[in-house]
Short mmCIF file of C-alpha atoms and ligand atoms in Angstrom, two decimals:
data_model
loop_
_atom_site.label_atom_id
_atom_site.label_comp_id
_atom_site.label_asym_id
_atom_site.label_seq_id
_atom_site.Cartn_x
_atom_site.Cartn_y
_atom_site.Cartn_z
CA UNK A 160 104.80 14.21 -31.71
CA UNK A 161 107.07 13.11 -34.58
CA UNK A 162 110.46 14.18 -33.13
CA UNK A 163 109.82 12.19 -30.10
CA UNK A 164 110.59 8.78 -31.96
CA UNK A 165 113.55 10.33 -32.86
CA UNK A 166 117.28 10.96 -31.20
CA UNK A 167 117.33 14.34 -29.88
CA UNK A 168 120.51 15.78 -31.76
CA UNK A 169 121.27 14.08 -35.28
CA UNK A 170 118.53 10.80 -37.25
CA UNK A 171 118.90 9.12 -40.69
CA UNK A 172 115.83 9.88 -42.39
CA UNK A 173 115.53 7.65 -45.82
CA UNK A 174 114.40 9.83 -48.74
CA UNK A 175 111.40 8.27 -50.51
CA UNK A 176 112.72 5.06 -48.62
CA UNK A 177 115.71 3.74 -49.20
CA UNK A 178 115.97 4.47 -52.65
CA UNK A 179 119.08 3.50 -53.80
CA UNK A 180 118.87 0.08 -53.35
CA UNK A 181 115.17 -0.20 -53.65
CA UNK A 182 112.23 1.79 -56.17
CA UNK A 183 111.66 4.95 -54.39
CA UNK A 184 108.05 5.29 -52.45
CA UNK A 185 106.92 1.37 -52.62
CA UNK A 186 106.44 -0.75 -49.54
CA UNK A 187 110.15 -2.34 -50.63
CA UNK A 188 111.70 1.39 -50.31
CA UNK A 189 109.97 1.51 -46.88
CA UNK A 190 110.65 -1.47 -45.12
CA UNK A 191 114.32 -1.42 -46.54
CA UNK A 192 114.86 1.70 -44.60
CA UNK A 193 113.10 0.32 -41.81
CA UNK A 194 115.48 -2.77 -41.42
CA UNK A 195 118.54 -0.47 -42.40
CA UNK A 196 118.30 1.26 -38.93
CA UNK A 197 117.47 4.52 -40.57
CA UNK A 198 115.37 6.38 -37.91
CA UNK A 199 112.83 7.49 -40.39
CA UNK A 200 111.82 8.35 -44.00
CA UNK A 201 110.32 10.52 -46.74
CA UNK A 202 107.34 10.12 -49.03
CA UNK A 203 105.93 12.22 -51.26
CA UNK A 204 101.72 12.31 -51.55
CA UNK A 205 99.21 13.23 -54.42
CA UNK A 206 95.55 13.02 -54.83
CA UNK A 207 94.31 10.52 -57.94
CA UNK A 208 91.25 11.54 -59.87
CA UNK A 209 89.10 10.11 -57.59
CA UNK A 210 90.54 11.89 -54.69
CA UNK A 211 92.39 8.93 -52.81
CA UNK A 212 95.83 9.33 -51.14
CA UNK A 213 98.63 8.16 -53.25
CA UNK A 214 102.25 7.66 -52.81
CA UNK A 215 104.28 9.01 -55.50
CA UNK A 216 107.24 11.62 -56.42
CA UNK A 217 106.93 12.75 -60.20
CA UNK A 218 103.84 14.72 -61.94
CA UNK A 219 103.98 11.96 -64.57
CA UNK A 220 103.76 7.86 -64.34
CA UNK A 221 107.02 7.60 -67.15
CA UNK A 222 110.12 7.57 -65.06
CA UNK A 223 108.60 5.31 -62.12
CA UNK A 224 105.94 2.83 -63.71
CA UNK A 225 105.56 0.94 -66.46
CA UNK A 226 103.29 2.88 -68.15
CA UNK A 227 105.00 2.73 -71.71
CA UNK A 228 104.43 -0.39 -72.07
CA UNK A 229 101.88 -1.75 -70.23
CA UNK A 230 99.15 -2.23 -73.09
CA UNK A 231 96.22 -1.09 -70.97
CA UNK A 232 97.47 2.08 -70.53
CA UNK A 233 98.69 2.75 -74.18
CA UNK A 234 98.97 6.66 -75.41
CA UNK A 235 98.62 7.78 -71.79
CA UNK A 236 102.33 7.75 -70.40
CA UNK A 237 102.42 11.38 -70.35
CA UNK A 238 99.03 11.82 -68.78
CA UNK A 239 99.61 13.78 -64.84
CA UNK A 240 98.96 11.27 -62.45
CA UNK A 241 95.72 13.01 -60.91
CA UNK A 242 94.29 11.51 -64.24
CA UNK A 243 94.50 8.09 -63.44
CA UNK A 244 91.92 6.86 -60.64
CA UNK A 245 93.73 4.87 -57.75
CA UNK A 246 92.83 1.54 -59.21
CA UNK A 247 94.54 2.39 -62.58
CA UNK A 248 97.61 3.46 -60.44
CA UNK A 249 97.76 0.54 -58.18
CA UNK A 250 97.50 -1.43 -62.16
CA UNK A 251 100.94 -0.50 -63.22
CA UNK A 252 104.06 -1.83 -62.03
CA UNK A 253 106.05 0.59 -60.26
CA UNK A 254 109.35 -1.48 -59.78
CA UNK A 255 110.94 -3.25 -63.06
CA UNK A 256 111.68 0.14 -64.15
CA UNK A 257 114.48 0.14 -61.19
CA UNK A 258 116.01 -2.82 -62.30
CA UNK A 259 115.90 -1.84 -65.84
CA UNK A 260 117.54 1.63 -65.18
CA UNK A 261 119.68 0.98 -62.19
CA UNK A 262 119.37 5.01 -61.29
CA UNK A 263 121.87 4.23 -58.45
CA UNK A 264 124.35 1.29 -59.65
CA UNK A 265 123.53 -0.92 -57.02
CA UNK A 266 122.14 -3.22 -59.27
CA UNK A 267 125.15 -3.52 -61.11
CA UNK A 268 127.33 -3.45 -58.22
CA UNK A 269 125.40 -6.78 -56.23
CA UNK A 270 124.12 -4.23 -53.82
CA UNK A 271 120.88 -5.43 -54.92
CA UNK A 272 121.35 -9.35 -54.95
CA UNK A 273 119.38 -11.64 -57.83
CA UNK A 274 117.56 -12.89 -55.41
CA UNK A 275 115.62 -9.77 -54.90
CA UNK A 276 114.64 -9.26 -57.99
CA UNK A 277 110.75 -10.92 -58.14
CA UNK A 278 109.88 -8.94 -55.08
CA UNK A 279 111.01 -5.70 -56.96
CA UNK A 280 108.78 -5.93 -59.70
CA UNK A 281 105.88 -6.81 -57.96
CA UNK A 282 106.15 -3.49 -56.14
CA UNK A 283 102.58 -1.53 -57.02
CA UNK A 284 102.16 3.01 -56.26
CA UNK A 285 100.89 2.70 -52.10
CA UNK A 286 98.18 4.32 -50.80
CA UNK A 287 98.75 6.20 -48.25
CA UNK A 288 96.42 4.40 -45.96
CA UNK A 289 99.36 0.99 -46.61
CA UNK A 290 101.75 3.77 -45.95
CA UNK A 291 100.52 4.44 -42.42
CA UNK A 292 99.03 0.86 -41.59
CA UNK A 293 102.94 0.40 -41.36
CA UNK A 294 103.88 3.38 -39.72
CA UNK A 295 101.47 2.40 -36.97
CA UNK A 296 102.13 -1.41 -36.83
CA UNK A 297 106.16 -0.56 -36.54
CA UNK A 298 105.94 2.86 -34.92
CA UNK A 299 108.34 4.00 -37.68
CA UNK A 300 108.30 7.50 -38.22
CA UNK A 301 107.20 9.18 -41.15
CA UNK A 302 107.89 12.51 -43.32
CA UNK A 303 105.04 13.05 -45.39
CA UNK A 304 105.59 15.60 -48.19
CA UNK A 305 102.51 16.82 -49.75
CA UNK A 306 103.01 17.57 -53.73
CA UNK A 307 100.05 18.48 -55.65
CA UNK A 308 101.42 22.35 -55.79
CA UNK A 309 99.22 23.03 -58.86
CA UNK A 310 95.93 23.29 -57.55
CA UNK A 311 94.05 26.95 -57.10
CA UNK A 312 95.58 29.51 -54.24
CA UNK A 313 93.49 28.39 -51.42
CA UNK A 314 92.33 24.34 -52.03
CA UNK A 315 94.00 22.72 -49.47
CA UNK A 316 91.70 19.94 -49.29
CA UNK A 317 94.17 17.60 -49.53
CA UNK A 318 95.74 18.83 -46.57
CA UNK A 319 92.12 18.44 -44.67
CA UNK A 320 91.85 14.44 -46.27
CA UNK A 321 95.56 13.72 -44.68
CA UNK A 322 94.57 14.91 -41.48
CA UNK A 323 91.45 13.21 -41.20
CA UNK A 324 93.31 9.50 -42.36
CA UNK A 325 95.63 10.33 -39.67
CA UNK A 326 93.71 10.81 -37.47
CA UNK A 327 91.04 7.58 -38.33
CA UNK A 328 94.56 5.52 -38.36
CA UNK A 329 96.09 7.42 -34.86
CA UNK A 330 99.79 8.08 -36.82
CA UNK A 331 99.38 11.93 -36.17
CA UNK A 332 102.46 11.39 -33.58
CA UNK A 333 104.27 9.41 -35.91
CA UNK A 334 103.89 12.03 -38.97
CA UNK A 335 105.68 15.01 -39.92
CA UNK A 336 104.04 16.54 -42.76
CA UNK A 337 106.22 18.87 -44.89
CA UNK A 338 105.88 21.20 -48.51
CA UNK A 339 107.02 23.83 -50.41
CA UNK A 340 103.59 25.06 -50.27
CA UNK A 341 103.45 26.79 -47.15
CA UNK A 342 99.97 26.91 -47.38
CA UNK A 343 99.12 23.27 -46.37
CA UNK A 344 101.21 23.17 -43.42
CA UNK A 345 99.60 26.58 -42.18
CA UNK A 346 95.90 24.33 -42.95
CA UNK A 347 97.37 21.36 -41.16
CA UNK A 348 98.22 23.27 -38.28
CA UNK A 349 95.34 25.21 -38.34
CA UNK A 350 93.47 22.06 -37.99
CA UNK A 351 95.18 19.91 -34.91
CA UNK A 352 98.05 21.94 -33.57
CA UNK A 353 99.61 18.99 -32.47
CA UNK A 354 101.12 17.93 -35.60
CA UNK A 355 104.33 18.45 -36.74
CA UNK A 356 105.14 20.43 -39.58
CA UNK A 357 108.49 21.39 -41.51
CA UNK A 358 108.77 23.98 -43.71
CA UNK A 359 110.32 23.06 -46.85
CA UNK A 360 112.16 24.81 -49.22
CA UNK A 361 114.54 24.76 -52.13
CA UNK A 362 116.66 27.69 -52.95
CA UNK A 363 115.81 30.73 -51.31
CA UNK A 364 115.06 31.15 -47.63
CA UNK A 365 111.78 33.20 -46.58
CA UNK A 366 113.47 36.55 -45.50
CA UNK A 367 113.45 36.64 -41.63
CA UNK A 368 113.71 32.89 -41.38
CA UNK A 369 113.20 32.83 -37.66
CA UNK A 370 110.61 34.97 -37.58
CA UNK A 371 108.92 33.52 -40.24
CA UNK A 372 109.09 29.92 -38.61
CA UNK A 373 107.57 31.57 -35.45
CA UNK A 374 104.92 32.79 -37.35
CA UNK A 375 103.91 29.76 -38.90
CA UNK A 376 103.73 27.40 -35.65
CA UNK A 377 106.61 25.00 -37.56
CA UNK A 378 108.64 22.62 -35.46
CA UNK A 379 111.03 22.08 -38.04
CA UNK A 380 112.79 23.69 -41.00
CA UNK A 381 113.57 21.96 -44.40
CA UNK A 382 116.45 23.15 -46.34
CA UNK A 383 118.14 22.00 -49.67
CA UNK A 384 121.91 20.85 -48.72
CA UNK A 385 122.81 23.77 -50.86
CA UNK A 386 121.62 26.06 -48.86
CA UNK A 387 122.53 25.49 -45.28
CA UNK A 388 125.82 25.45 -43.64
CA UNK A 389 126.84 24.96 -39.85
CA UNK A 390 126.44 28.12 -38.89
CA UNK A 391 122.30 28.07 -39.83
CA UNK A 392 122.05 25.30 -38.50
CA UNK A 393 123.29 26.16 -35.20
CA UNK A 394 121.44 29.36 -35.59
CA UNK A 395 117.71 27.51 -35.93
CA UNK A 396 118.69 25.17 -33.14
CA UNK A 397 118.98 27.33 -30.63
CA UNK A 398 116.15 29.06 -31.45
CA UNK A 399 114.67 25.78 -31.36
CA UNK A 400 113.51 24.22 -34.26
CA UNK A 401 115.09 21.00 -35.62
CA UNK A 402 116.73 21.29 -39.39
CA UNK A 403 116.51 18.17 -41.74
CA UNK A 404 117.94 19.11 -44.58
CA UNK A 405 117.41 16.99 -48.07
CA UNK A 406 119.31 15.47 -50.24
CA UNK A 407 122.91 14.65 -48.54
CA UNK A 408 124.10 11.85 -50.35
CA UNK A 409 128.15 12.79 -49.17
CA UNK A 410 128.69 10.47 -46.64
CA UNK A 411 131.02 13.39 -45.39
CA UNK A 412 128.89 15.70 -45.63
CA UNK A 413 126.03 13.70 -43.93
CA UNK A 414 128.26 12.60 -40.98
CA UNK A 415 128.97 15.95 -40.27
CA UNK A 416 125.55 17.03 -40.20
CA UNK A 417 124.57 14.64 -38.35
CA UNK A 418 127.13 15.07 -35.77
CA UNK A 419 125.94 18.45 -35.92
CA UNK A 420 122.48 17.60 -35.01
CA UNK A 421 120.49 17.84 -38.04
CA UNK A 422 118.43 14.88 -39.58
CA UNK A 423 119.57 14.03 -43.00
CA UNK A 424 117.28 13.09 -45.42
CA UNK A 425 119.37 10.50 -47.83
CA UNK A 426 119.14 8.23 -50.69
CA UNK A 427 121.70 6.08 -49.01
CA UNK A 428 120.24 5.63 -45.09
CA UNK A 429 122.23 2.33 -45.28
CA UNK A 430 125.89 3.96 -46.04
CA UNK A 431 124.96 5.51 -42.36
CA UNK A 432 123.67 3.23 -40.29
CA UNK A 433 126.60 0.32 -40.88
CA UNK A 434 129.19 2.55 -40.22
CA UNK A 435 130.24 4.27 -36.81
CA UNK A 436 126.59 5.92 -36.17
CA UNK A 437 124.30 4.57 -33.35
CA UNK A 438 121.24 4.44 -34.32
CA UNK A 439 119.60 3.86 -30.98
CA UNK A 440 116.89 6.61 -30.42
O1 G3P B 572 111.35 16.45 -48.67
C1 G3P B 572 112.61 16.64 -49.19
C2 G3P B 572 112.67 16.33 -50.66
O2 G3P B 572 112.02 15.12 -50.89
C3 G3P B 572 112.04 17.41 -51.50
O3 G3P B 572 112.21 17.23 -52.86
O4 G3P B 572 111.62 16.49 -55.12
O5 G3P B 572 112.79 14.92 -53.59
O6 G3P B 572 110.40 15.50 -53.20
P1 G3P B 572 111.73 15.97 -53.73
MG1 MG B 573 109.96 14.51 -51.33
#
């Protein structure tokens, strides 16, 4: 189970990777977090049109890729990505765009030295099958958020295609799925009880929170920063599930929590792990 490769009170969990000084969900992202000493991370999946597992945050290919002006691609940037088959995906460049925008000034700053620059751009969108090939050859521990929250009430075959590449690839220990669509982690469960699931959610708690994560088998709750204090915390703890909350990006803030006993899913897992943490699991 997930939260076995993982320190019992408090773990770094990189969000999309490590995606402040890398481009968020790309083998770079990953394996920065990895050799940062973060204990885990977060990645977002999606379906392509021809139903493959693909690693990537945003409904659209504008923000992260270079869609706009890669000329085989032209008058499609605002296509949804489950429009583009996986081979168009793994066509655009999902990495110059980070150097061009610097989202978190560590280009700017030297965080991100010269020197690193080729091997940015050549980062491609992962399928999730790279995605676990990794998990499984480093026994680094995975969040795996499923998006796709469009499709009809009731389709959770995406859900059903995760489960069976975990299980083909034997990661289902090292995975913790999680999404705001209840739904799929009910599915998940529903088909191996054995893996983990955390229930994710963004503003508003489901009313009888305990209760309600009783009901639906999780082993861990996900809450925006914004809506959990200490005192919530505590509360789901000892009732036992485990709390990762998403986005702490305070270092205060994330110490605390993390003293606390939460896991703290960050865009900076290496502000935590070079300072006073141990990151020993
Ligand atoms: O899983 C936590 C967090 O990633 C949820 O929001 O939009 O960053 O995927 P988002
Ligand atoms: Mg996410």
């Amino acid at each position: 189970m997930f939260f076995d490769h993982l320190p019992e009170n408090g773990f770094i969990c990189g969000h999309r990777g490590a995606r402040s000084i890398a481009p968020e969900n790309t083998v770079l992202s990953m394996e920065k977090a990895k050799n940062c000493g973060a204990h885990c991370w977060e990645t977002d999946v999606r379906t392509s049109s021809d139903g493959q597992l693909i690693i990537f945050h945003d409904e659209n290919l504008e923000r992260t890729t270079d869609i706009k002006t890669n000329k085989f691609f032209k008058d499609r940037e605002k296509q949804q990505v489950d429009q583009f088959t996986a081979e168009e995906l793994q066509q655009l460049g999902a990495g110059s765009w980070f150097l061009k925008d610097d989202p978190f000034g560590t280009v700017a700053s030297g965080e991100v030295v010269p020197e690193e620059k080729e091997i940015i751009k050549s980062q491609k969108i992962p399928l999730l099958s790279e995605i676990l090939e990794f998990t499984k050859k480093h026994s680094f521990p995975v969040n795996v958020e499923i998006k796709d929250l469009k499709t009809p009430a009731g389709d959770t075959a995406i859900v059903d295609k995760i489960m069976e590449m975990l299980r083909d690839t034997e990661t289902m220990d090292l995975v913790l799925l999680s999404s705001f669509r209840h739904e799929y982690l009910h599915r998940a469960k529903e088909i191996d009880k054995n893996i983990g699931i955390g229930v994710l959610t963004a503003k508003k708690h489901p009313s009888n929170l305990n209760q309600y994560l009783h009901s639906m088998s999780a082993d861990a709750y996900h809450p925006k920063q914004s809506s959990c204090d200490s005192l919530l915390l505590n509360n789901l703890r000892q009732a036992g599930f485990r709390v990762n909350i998403w986005t702490i990006n305070d270092m205060t803030s994330a110490k605390k929590m993390l003293t606390a006993g939460a896991g703290v899913i960050t865009d900076w897992p290496q502000r935590l792990t070079t300072g006073e943490q141990s990151h020993e699991t």
